């Protein structure tokens, strides 16, 4: 029997003879700070083996922490005659030891040989993003994603809660955001309406669920672009107080927040004040991506703001907005992350961590920014966007991606806080599709997030997949097969045709027509 773990541990040895068999008499000894790990282990035994453990027999599982272990989130796992001992550096370390134990117990059907594992993570930030703006995923579905994140030793849930096509976070002082903004009448060219949002209670429950799995939650209210659902609820947030409906087509929209009006800043502060009560991990994502400046060019409020602040142009207005929001959050003790979008034509404050996603920033610019002290999270779309078809991003491309670019100075490598993989959901309306896109990619991704670079090996990873997929199946998750994830020429061509077809939706002819109307109506008056 070959035992294996995903992500690959730093050091792992297994014997050949079985020395430990877990029965209902097993005694689980839980040290201080190990309660979350113990709860997770017991739930696993219940869910996967219908086993309630009593604790009067001779075999035991000992969970304890040792503050002498200096590396955060690290653990050792030792299996010997009738005993499993996991020692963690901290609460998270012991929790990850249990995640490895889950995989071993599953493979051995509760029986184990001698095992020695010594393990710790490569990156401190190991993220997964779920886009709930395009499609709403139920609270229970979010729980499943969180469970899977924990199994993959990921520790940061980036929750994309708003987009043009839906605003999903209930804000008590601004109920129209969800009463109007969470519903759309149809989706692209179909007739299906779509709706759903998380109540404050739901969000609190999800945050608590995540914390019990040693996962931090970073909420994202994407502004100033991607805000049509907000504008539909509160037209005064837009330039020209436009009467809009929640977006029904994908694509980048020209209507964005009016960042000229002072009332917009007040509105956003009030949203964040409420969210701060729910999201307590001290990091917020500001969005900041894909912001056309067409409306700002015509809007008297925006133009007045540019003059009053001595800004060069609309691009600097974008920076001004993000800096103001970030400094407000900073005054509340909150760090901010935003998408990188462009580098040279606007520069937000140095203390904003950038989440790299597109190729608009050259590697040289990225390295330059890192070497000048800016923290980064690497979420390179070409490797880590889970919605891209396997024809565009086959499994090996995800596996092989190296986030520490050449040229980053040794003393600055820590500024690459880590990596994140993103599930955008324009084309992911169901859990079945979500699972197909996400697995086994999440397995490939987590070997970069967690495992030492020198321990990565694609052939070995592929050999580990059958037992990994069996484990997922136990959670009702149908992963893509290796043949699907590494498509041959015929499958690849079909995949690419399907993917290219999406541009038909993205083009959003209505955007073009609407923009001509706005220019005609508002442009002339101002010029
Ligand atoms: C993004 O994919 N627009 C961040
Ligand atoms: Zn404006």
Coordinates of C-alpha atoms and ligand atoms in Angstrom, one line a residue:
X1 CA 0.0 0.0 0.0
X2 CA 1.4 3.4 -1.1
X3 CA 0.4 6.1 1.3
X4 CA 0.4 9.7 -0.1
X5 CA -0.6 13.2 0.8
X6 CA -1.6 16.2 -1.3
X7 CA 0.0 18.7 -0.8
X8 CA 3.3 16.8 -0.7
X9 CA 4.8 17.1 2.8
X10 CA 8.3 18.4 3.4
X11 CA 9.5 15.0 4.7
X12 CA 7.6 11.8 4.9
X13 CA 8.5 8.1 5.5
X14 CA 6.2 5.2 5.9
X15 CA 6.8 1.6 7.0
X16 CA 5.4 -1.5 5.4
X17 CA 3.7 -3.3 8.4
X18 CA 0.4 -2.1 9.8
X19 CA 0.9 -0.9 13.4
X20 CA -2.2 1.1 14.1
X21 CA -5.9 0.4 13.7
X22 CA -8.4 2.9 14.6
X23 CA -11.6 1.6 16.2
X24 CA -14.4 3.2 18.2
X25 CA -12.4 2.5 21.4
X26 CA -9.6 4.8 20.3
X27 CA -8.6 7.5 22.8
X28 CA -8.2 11.0 21.3
X29 CA -6.1 13.1 23.7
X30 CA -6.6 16.8 23.1
X31 CA -4.0 19.2 24.3
X32 CA -4.6 23.0 24.8
X33 CA -5.1 24.8 21.4
X34 CA -5.9 21.5 19.7
X35 CA -9.7 21.7 20.0
X36 CA -10.4 22.7 16.3
X37 CA -8.1 19.9 15.1
X38 CA -9.9 17.4 17.3
X39 CA -13.3 18.5 16.2
X40 CA -12.3 18.2 12.6
X41 CA -10.9 14.7 13.1
X42 CA -14.0 13.5 14.9
X43 CA -16.3 15.0 12.2
X44 CA -14.2 13.2 9.5
X45 CA -14.5 9.9 11.4
X46 CA -18.3 10.4 11.7
X47 CA -18.8 11.6 8.1
X48 CA -16.6 9.1 6.3
X49 CA -16.7 6.0 8.6
X50 CA -19.8 6.5 10.7
X51 CA -17.5 6.2 13.7
X52 CA -18.1 7.8 17.1
X53 CA -14.9 7.4 19.1
X54 CA -15.3 6.5 22.8
X55 CA -11.8 6.4 24.2
X56 CA -11.4 3.4 26.5
X57 CA -9.1 1.2 24.4
X58 CA -5.3 0.9 24.1
X59 CA -4.8 2.8 20.9
X60 CA -4.6 6.6 21.1
X61 CA -4.3 9.7 19.0
X62 CA -2.4 12.4 20.8
X63 CA -2.8 16.0 19.7
X64 CA -0.6 18.6 21.3
X65 CA 1.2 21.9 20.5
X66 CA 4.9 22.7 21.2
X67 CA 5.8 26.4 21.3
X68 CA 9.5 25.4 20.7
X69 CA 8.6 24.6 17.1
X70 CA 9.5 27.9 15.5
X71 CA 7.9 27.8 12.1
X72 CA 4.3 28.8 12.1
X73 CA 1.7 26.3 11.0
X74 CA 4.1 23.4 11.1
X75 CA 3.6 19.9 12.5
X76 CA 5.2 16.5 13.0
X77 CA 3.1 13.3 12.7
X78 CA 4.4 10.0 14.0
X79 CA 2.6 6.7 13.9
X80 CA 3.9 3.8 15.9
X81 CA 2.5 0.8 17.7
X82 CA -1.0 1.7 18.8
X83 CA -0.3 5.4 18.8
X84 CA -0.6 8.4 16.5
X85 CA 1.1 11.5 17.8
X86 CA 0.7 14.9 16.1
X87 CA 2.6 17.9 17.5
X88 CA 1.9 21.3 16.0
X89 CA 3.7 24.6 16.4
X90 CA 0.4 26.3 17.0
X91 CA -3.4 25.8 16.5
X92 CA -3.0 25.8 12.7
X93 CA 0.0 23.4 12.7
X94 CA -1.9 20.8 14.7
X95 CA -4.9 21.3 12.4
X96 CA -2.8 20.6 9.3
X97 CA -1.3 17.5 11.0
X98 CA -4.9 16.3 11.3
X99 CA -5.5 17.0 7.6
X100 CA -2.6 14.8 6.7
X101 CA -3.9 12.1 9.1
X102 CA -7.3 12.2 7.4
X103 CA -5.8 11.4 4.0
X104 CA -3.7 8.6 5.5
X105 CA -6.7 7.0 7.4
X106 CA -8.8 7.2 4.3
X107 CA -6.3 5.4 2.2
X108 CA -5.6 2.8 4.8
X109 CA -9.2 2.3 5.7
X110 CA -8.4 3.3 9.3
X111 CA -5.2 1.2 9.4
X112 CA -1.8 2.7 9.3
X113 CA 1.9 1.6 9.1
X114 CA 4.7 3.4 10.9
X115 CA 4.7 7.0 9.6
X116 CA 7.0 9.9 10.2
X117 CA 6.1 13.3 8.7
X118 CA 7.8 16.6 9.3
X119 CA 5.9 19.4 7.5
X120 CA 5.5 23.2 7.2
X121 CA 4.2 25.5 4.5
X122 CA 6.1 27.4 1.9
X123 CA 3.8 30.4 1.8
X124 CA 1.9 32.1 4.6
X125 CA -0.9 33.2 2.3
X126 CA -2.7 30.3 0.6
X127 CA -5.9 31.6 -0.9
X128 CA -9.0 30.5 -2.7
X129 CA -11.4 33.0 -4.2
X130 CA -15.1 32.3 -4.9
X131 CA -17.1 34.7 -7.1
X132 CA -20.6 34.8 -5.6
X133 CA -21.5 38.0 -7.6
X134 CA -22.1 36.3 -10.9
X135 CA -23.8 33.2 -9.4
X136 CA -25.0 32.9 -5.8
X137 CA -23.7 29.8 -4.0
X138 CA -25.7 28.7 -1.0
X139 CA -24.3 28.9 2.5
X140 CA -24.0 25.1 2.6
X141 CA -22.1 25.2 -0.7
X142 CA -19.7 27.7 0.8
X143 CA -19.2 25.3 3.8
X144 CA -18.2 22.6 1.3
X145 CA -15.6 24.9 -0.3
X146 CA -14.3 25.8 3.1
X147 CA -14.0 22.1 4.1
X148 CA -12.1 21.4 0.9
X149 CA -9.8 24.4 1.4
X150 CA -8.9 23.0 4.8
X151 CA -8.2 19.6 3.4
X152 CA -5.8 21.2 0.9
X153 CA -4.2 23.2 3.7
X154 CA -5.4 26.6 2.4
X155 CA -5.9 29.3 4.9
X156 CA -7.5 32.3 3.2
X157 CA -11.0 32.5 1.8
X158 CA -11.3 35.6 -0.5
X159 CA -15.0 36.1 -0.9
X160 CA -16.0 38.1 -4.0
X161 CA -19.4 39.3 -2.7
X162 CA -20.4 41.8 -5.3
X163 CA -20.3 42.4 -9.0
X164 CA -22.3 44.0 -11.8
X165 CA -24.6 41.0 -11.9
X166 CA -25.3 40.8 -8.2
X167 CA -24.7 42.3 -4.8
X168 CA -24.8 39.5 -2.2
X169 CA -23.9 40.9 1.2
X170 CA -26.8 42.2 3.3
X171 CA -26.1 45.7 4.6
X172 CA -28.7 46.6 7.2
X173 CA -28.4 50.4 6.7
X174 CA -28.7 49.9 2.9
X175 CA -31.1 47.1 2.4
X176 CA -31.8 48.0 -1.2
X177 CA -28.3 46.7 -2.1
X178 CA -29.6 43.2 -1.6
X179 CA -33.4 43.8 -2.1
X180 CA -32.7 45.2 -5.6
X181 CA -29.1 44.4 -6.2
X182 CA -29.2 40.6 -5.6
X183 CA -31.8 39.9 -8.3
X184 CA -31.3 39.9 -12.1
X185 CA -34.1 39.2 -14.6
X186 CA -32.1 36.9 -16.9
X187 CA -28.6 35.9 -17.7
X188 CA -27.1 36.7 -21.1
X189 CA -29.4 35.3 -23.7
X190 CA -31.4 32.9 -21.6
X191 CA -34.6 33.7 -19.7
X192 CA -33.5 32.4 -16.3
X193 CA -33.7 35.0 -13.5
X194 CA -31.1 34.6 -10.8
X195 CA -31.1 35.8 -7.2
X196 CA -29.7 35.2 -3.7
X197 CA -27.8 36.9 -1.0
X198 CA -26.3 36.3 2.4
X199 CA -27.9 37.7 5.5
X200 CA -25.7 39.2 8.1
X201 CA -26.3 36.1 10.2
X202 CA -25.3 33.8 7.2
X203 CA -22.1 35.8 6.8
X204 CA -21.3 35.5 10.5
X205 CA -22.0 31.8 10.4
X206 CA -19.7 31.4 7.4
X207 CA -16.9 33.4 9.1
X208 CA -17.2 31.2 12.2
X209 CA -17.2 28.0 10.1
X210 CA -14.0 29.2 8.4
X211 CA -12.3 30.1 11.6
X212 CA -13.0 26.6 13.0
X213 CA -11.1 25.4 10.0
X214 CA -8.2 27.8 10.6
X215 CA -9.3 29.9 7.6
X216 CA -9.3 33.7 7.5
X217 CA -12.0 35.4 5.4
X218 CA -11.3 38.4 3.3
X219 CA -14.5 40.0 1.9
X220 CA -14.4 41.9 -1.4
X221 CA -16.9 44.6 -2.3
X222 CA -15.5 45.3 -5.7
X223 CA -15.5 49.1 -6.4
X224 CA -15.3 51.6 -8.1
X225 CA -15.9 49.3 -11.2
X226 CA -18.1 46.2 -11.3
X227 CA -20.8 48.1 -9.4
X228 CA -23.9 48.1 -11.7
X229 CA -25.9 46.0 -9.1
X230 CA -25.1 48.7 -6.5
X231 CA -26.0 51.5 -8.9
X232 CA -29.3 49.8 -9.7
X233 CA -30.2 49.9 -6.0
X234 CA -28.9 53.4 -5.4
X235 CA -28.8 55.5 -8.6
X236 CA -27.2 58.4 -6.8
X237 CA -24.0 56.4 -6.6
X238 CA -23.6 56.7 -10.4
X239 CA -22.5 59.6 -12.5
X240 CA -25.7 61.3 -13.8
X241 CA -27.9 59.4 -11.2
X242 CA -28.7 56.9 -13.9
X243 CA -31.7 54.6 -13.7
X244 CA -30.0 51.2 -14.3
X245 CA -31.0 47.6 -13.8
X246 CA -28.7 44.9 -12.4
X247 CA -26.5 43.7 -15.2
X248 CA -27.7 40.6 -17.1
X249 CA -24.7 40.3 -19.5
X250 CA -21.1 39.5 -18.6
X251 CA -18.4 42.0 -19.5
X252 CA -16.8 45.2 -18.3
X253 CA -19.4 47.9 -17.8
X254 CA -19.0 51.7 -18.3
X255 CA -21.2 52.6 -15.4
X256 CA -19.1 52.7 -12.3
X257 CA -19.3 54.6 -9.0
X258 CA -19.2 58.3 -9.2
X259 CA -16.1 59.1 -7.2
X260 CA -16.5 62.8 -7.6
X261 CA -19.4 63.1 -5.2
X262 CA -18.5 63.2 -1.5
X263 CA -21.7 61.2 -0.7
X264 CA -20.1 58.1 -2.5
X265 CA -17.3 58.1 0.1
X266 CA -19.8 58.4 3.0
X267 CA -21.8 55.5 1.5
X268 CA -18.8 53.3 1.2
X269 CA -17.6 54.1 4.7
X270 CA -21.0 53.0 6.1
X271 CA -20.8 49.7 4.2
X272 CA -17.4 49.0 5.6
X273 CA -18.4 50.0 9.1
X274 CA -21.0 47.3 9.0
X275 CA -18.8 44.7 7.4
X276 CA -16.2 45.3 10.0
X277 CA -18.6 43.9 12.6
X278 CA -18.8 40.6 10.6
X279 CA -15.4 40.2 9.0
X280 CA -12.9 40.3 11.9
X281 CA -9.7 39.0 10.3
X282 CA -8.3 42.5 9.6
X283 CA -8.0 42.3 5.8
X284 CA -10.4 43.6 3.2
X285 CA -10.2 43.4 -0.6
X286 CA -11.0 46.6 -2.4
X287 CA -11.4 45.2 -5.9
X288 CA -10.3 48.2 -8.0
X289 CA -10.1 46.2 -11.3
X290 CA -11.4 47.0 -14.8
X291 CA -12.6 50.6 -14.4
X292 CA -13.5 52.4 -17.6
X293 CA -13.3 56.1 -17.2
X294 CA -15.8 57.1 -19.9
X295 CA -18.4 58.3 -17.4
X296 CA -15.9 60.2 -15.2
X297 CA -14.7 62.1 -18.3
X298 CA -18.2 63.5 -18.8
X299 CA -19.3 63.9 -15.1
X300 CA -19.2 67.4 -13.6
X301 CA -18.7 66.0 -10.1
X302 CA -15.7 63.8 -11.2
X303 CA -14.2 66.6 -13.2
X304 CA -14.6 69.0 -10.2
X305 CA -12.9 66.5 -7.9
X306 CA -9.9 66.1 -10.4
X307 CA -9.4 69.9 -10.4
X308 CA -9.9 70.3 -6.6
X309 CA -7.4 67.6 -5.8
X310 CA -4.9 68.7 -8.4
X311 CA -5.1 65.3 -10.1
X312 CA -3.6 64.8 -13.6
X313 CA -6.5 62.8 -15.1
X314 CA -9.2 60.1 -14.5
X315 CA -6.6 57.5 -13.9
X316 CA -5.3 59.5 -10.9
X317 CA -8.9 59.9 -9.8
X318 CA -9.1 56.1 -9.6
X319 CA -6.0 56.1 -7.4
X320 CA -7.4 58.9 -5.3
X321 CA -10.6 56.9 -4.6
X322 CA -8.7 53.7 -3.7
X323 CA -6.3 55.5 -1.5
X324 CA -9.0 57.2 0.4
X325 CA -10.9 54.0 1.0
X326 CA -7.7 52.2 2.0
X327 CA -6.7 54.9 4.4
X328 CA -10.1 54.8 6.0
X329 CA -9.8 51.1 6.5
X330 CA -6.3 51.5 7.8
X331 CA -7.6 53.9 10.4
X332 CA -9.8 51.0 11.6
X333 CA -6.7 48.7 11.8
X334 CA -7.5 46.9 8.5
X335 CA -5.1 46.0 5.8
X336 CA -6.2 46.2 2.2
X337 CA -5.6 44.1 -1.0
X338 CA -6.6 45.1 -4.5
X339 CA -6.3 43.8 -8.0
X340 CA -3.2 45.1 -9.8
X341 CA -4.7 46.1 -13.1
X342 CA -2.2 48.6 -14.3
X343 CA 1.1 49.8 -12.9
X344 CA 2.5 52.8 -14.6
X345 CA -0.4 55.1 -15.1
X346 CA -1.7 55.0 -11.5
X347 CA 0.1 54.2 -8.4
X348 CA -1.9 53.5 -5.2
X349 CA -0.2 53.8 -1.8
X350 CA 2.6 51.5 -1.1
X351 CA 1.0 49.7 1.8
X352 CA -1.8 48.2 -0.4
X353 CA -0.9 44.6 -1.2
X354 CA -1.5 43.9 -4.9
X355 CA -3.1 40.8 -6.1
X356 CA -1.5 40.1 -9.5
X357 CA -4.0 38.7 -12.0
X358 CA -3.3 39.9 -15.5
X359 CA -0.3 40.3 -17.7
X360 CA -0.6 44.0 -18.0
X361 CA 2.3 44.3 -15.6
X362 CA 5.4 42.9 -17.1
X363 CA 7.6 40.6 -15.0
X364 CA 10.2 43.3 -14.7
X365 CA 7.6 45.8 -13.3
X366 CA 6.4 43.2 -10.8
X367 CA 9.9 42.4 -9.7
X368 CA 10.6 46.1 -9.4
X369 CA 7.6 46.7 -7.3
X370 CA 8.4 43.8 -5.0
X371 CA 12.0 44.9 -4.7
X372 CA 10.8 48.4 -3.8
X373 CA 8.8 47.0 -0.9
X374 CA 5.3 46.3 -2.0
X375 CA 3.6 43.0 -0.8
X376 CA 2.1 40.8 -3.5
X377 CA -0.3 37.9 -3.8
X378 CA 0.2 36.0 -7.0
X379 CA -3.1 35.0 -8.6
X380 CA -1.9 34.9 -12.2
X381 CA -4.9 34.2 -14.3
X382 CA -3.1 32.1 -16.9
X383 CA -2.2 29.5 -14.2
X384 CA -4.6 30.0 -11.4
X385 CA -8.0 31.1 -12.8
X386 CA -10.1 28.0 -12.2
X387 CA -12.8 29.0 -14.7
X388 CA -10.4 28.9 -17.6
X389 CA -11.1 25.7 -19.7
X390 CA -8.5 22.9 -19.4
X391 CA -7.6 23.6 -23.0
X392 CA -6.3 27.0 -22.0
X393 CA -5.0 26.1 -18.6
X394 CA -4.2 22.4 -18.5
X395 CA -3.4 20.8 -15.1
X396 CA 0.4 20.8 -15.6
X397 CA 0.4 24.6 -16.3
X398 CA -1.3 25.2 -13.0
X399 CA 1.1 22.7 -11.3
X400 CA 4.3 24.2 -12.8
X401 CA 3.7 27.8 -12.2
X402 CA 6.4 29.4 -10.1
X403 CA 5.3 32.5 -8.2
X404 CA 8.7 33.7 -7.1
X405 CA 10.0 35.4 -10.2
X406 CA 13.7 35.6 -11.0
X407 CA 15.1 38.9 -9.9
X408 CA 13.3 39.2 -6.6
X409 CA 16.0 39.9 -4.1
X410 CA 16.4 37.3 -1.3
X411 CA 15.5 39.9 1.4
X412 CA 12.3 40.7 -0.5
X413 CA 11.0 37.2 -1.1
X414 CA 8.8 37.4 2.0
X415 CA 6.9 40.2 0.2
X416 CA 5.4 37.6 -2.0
X417 CA 2.9 36.7 0.7
X418 CA 1.6 33.8 -1.3
X419 CA -0.7 32.6 -4.0
X420 CA -4.4 32.5 -4.7
X421 CA -6.5 30.5 -7.1
X422 CA -9.8 32.1 -8.2
X423 CA -13.1 30.6 -9.2
X424 CA -14.9 33.2 -11.3
X425 CA -18.3 32.1 -12.1
X426 CA -19.6 33.7 -15.2
X427 CA -19.8 30.3 -16.7
X428 CA -20.1 28.3 -13.5
X429 CA -23.8 28.2 -12.5
X430 CA -23.8 24.9 -10.6
X431 CA -21.7 23.1 -8.0
X432 CA -21.2 20.3 -10.5
X433 CA -19.4 22.7 -12.9
X434 CA -17.6 24.3 -10.0
X435 CA -16.2 21.0 -9.0
X436 CA -15.2 20.1 -12.5
X437 CA -13.2 23.3 -12.8
X438 CA -11.8 23.3 -9.3
X439 CA -10.5 19.7 -9.0
X440 CA -7.9 18.4 -9.4
X441 CA -6.6 21.9 -10.1
X442 CA -6.9 22.7 -6.4
X443 CA -4.6 19.8 -5.7
X444 CA -2.0 21.1 -8.2
X445 CA -2.3 24.6 -6.8
X446 CA -1.9 23.6 -3.2
X447 CA 1.4 21.9 -4.0
X448 CA 2.8 25.3 -4.9
X449 CA 1.1 27.1 -2.0
X450 CA 2.3 24.6 0.6
X451 CA 5.0 22.2 -0.5
X452 CA 8.7 23.0 -0.8
X453 CA 9.6 23.8 -4.4
X454 CA 12.2 21.0 -4.5
X455 CA 9.6 18.5 -3.4
X456 CA 7.2 19.2 -6.3
X457 CA 7.0 16.5 -9.0
X458 CA 4.3 16.4 -11.5
X459 CA 4.6 12.7 -12.3
X460 CA 4.4 11.8 -8.6
X461 CA 1.4 14.2 -8.3
X462 CA -0.5 12.4 -11.1
X463 CA 0.2 9.1 -9.3
X464 CA -1.4 10.5 -6.2
X465 CA -4.6 11.5 -7.9
X466 CA -6.6 8.2 -7.8
X467 CA -6.7 8.2 -4.0
X468 CA -7.2 12.0 -3.9
X469 CA -10.2 11.6 -6.2
X470 CA -11.6 8.8 -4.1
X471 CA -11.4 11.0 -1.0
X472 CA -13.2 13.9 -2.9
X473 CA -15.9 11.4 -4.0
X474 CA -16.7 10.8 -0.4
X475 CA -17.8 14.4 -0.2
X476 CA -19.9 14.1 -3.3
X477 CA -17.3 15.9 -5.4
X478 CA -16.8 14.8 -9.0
X479 CA -13.4 15.9 -10.0
X480 CA -12.4 16.3 -13.7
X481 CA -10.4 13.3 -14.8
X482 CA -6.8 13.6 -15.8
X483 CA -7.8 13.1 -19.4
X484 CA -10.2 16.0 -19.1
X485 CA -7.7 18.1 -17.2
X486 CA -4.9 17.4 -19.8
X487 CA -7.1 17.4 -23.0
X488 CA -5.9 15.8 -26.2
X489 CA -6.2 17.6 -29.5
X490 CA -9.9 16.8 -30.2
X491 CA -11.2 17.7 -26.7
X492 CA -9.0 20.7 -26.7
X493 CA -10.4 22.1 -30.0
X494 CA -14.0 21.6 -28.7
X495 CA -13.0 23.3 -25.5
X496 CA -11.5 26.3 -27.3
X497 CA -14.5 26.8 -29.6
X498 CA -16.8 26.8 -26.6
X499 CA -14.5 29.3 -24.8
X500 CA -14.2 31.7 -27.8
X501 CA -18.0 31.7 -28.1
X502 CA -18.2 33.5 -24.8
X503 CA -16.9 36.7 -26.4
X504 CA -20.3 36.9 -28.0
X505 CA -21.8 37.6 -24.6
X506 CA -18.9 39.7 -23.4
X507 CA -19.1 42.1 -26.3
X508 CA -22.3 43.3 -24.8
X509 CA -23.7 45.2 -27.8
X510 CA -26.1 47.0 -25.4
X511 CA -23.0 48.6 -23.7
X512 CA -21.9 50.1 -27.0
X513 CA -25.4 51.4 -27.7
X514 CA -25.9 52.7 -24.2
X515 CA -22.5 54.4 -24.3
X516 CA -23.4 56.3 -27.5
X517 CA -26.6 57.4 -25.7
X518 CA -24.8 58.7 -22.7
X519 CA -22.3 60.6 -24.8
X520 CA -25.0 62.2 -26.7
X521 CA -27.1 63.1 -23.7
X522 CA -24.5 64.2 -21.2
X523 CA -21.4 64.9 -23.3
X524 CA -22.8 67.8 -25.2
X525 CA -24.1 69.6 -22.1
X526 CA -20.7 69.6 -20.5
X527 CA -18.7 70.6 -23.6
Ligands
LIG1 C1 -10.3 40.1 -12.5 O1 -10.2 39.0 -13.0 N1 -11.0 41.1 -13.2 C2 -9.7 40.5 -11.3
LIG2 ZN1 -19.0 61.2 -11.5

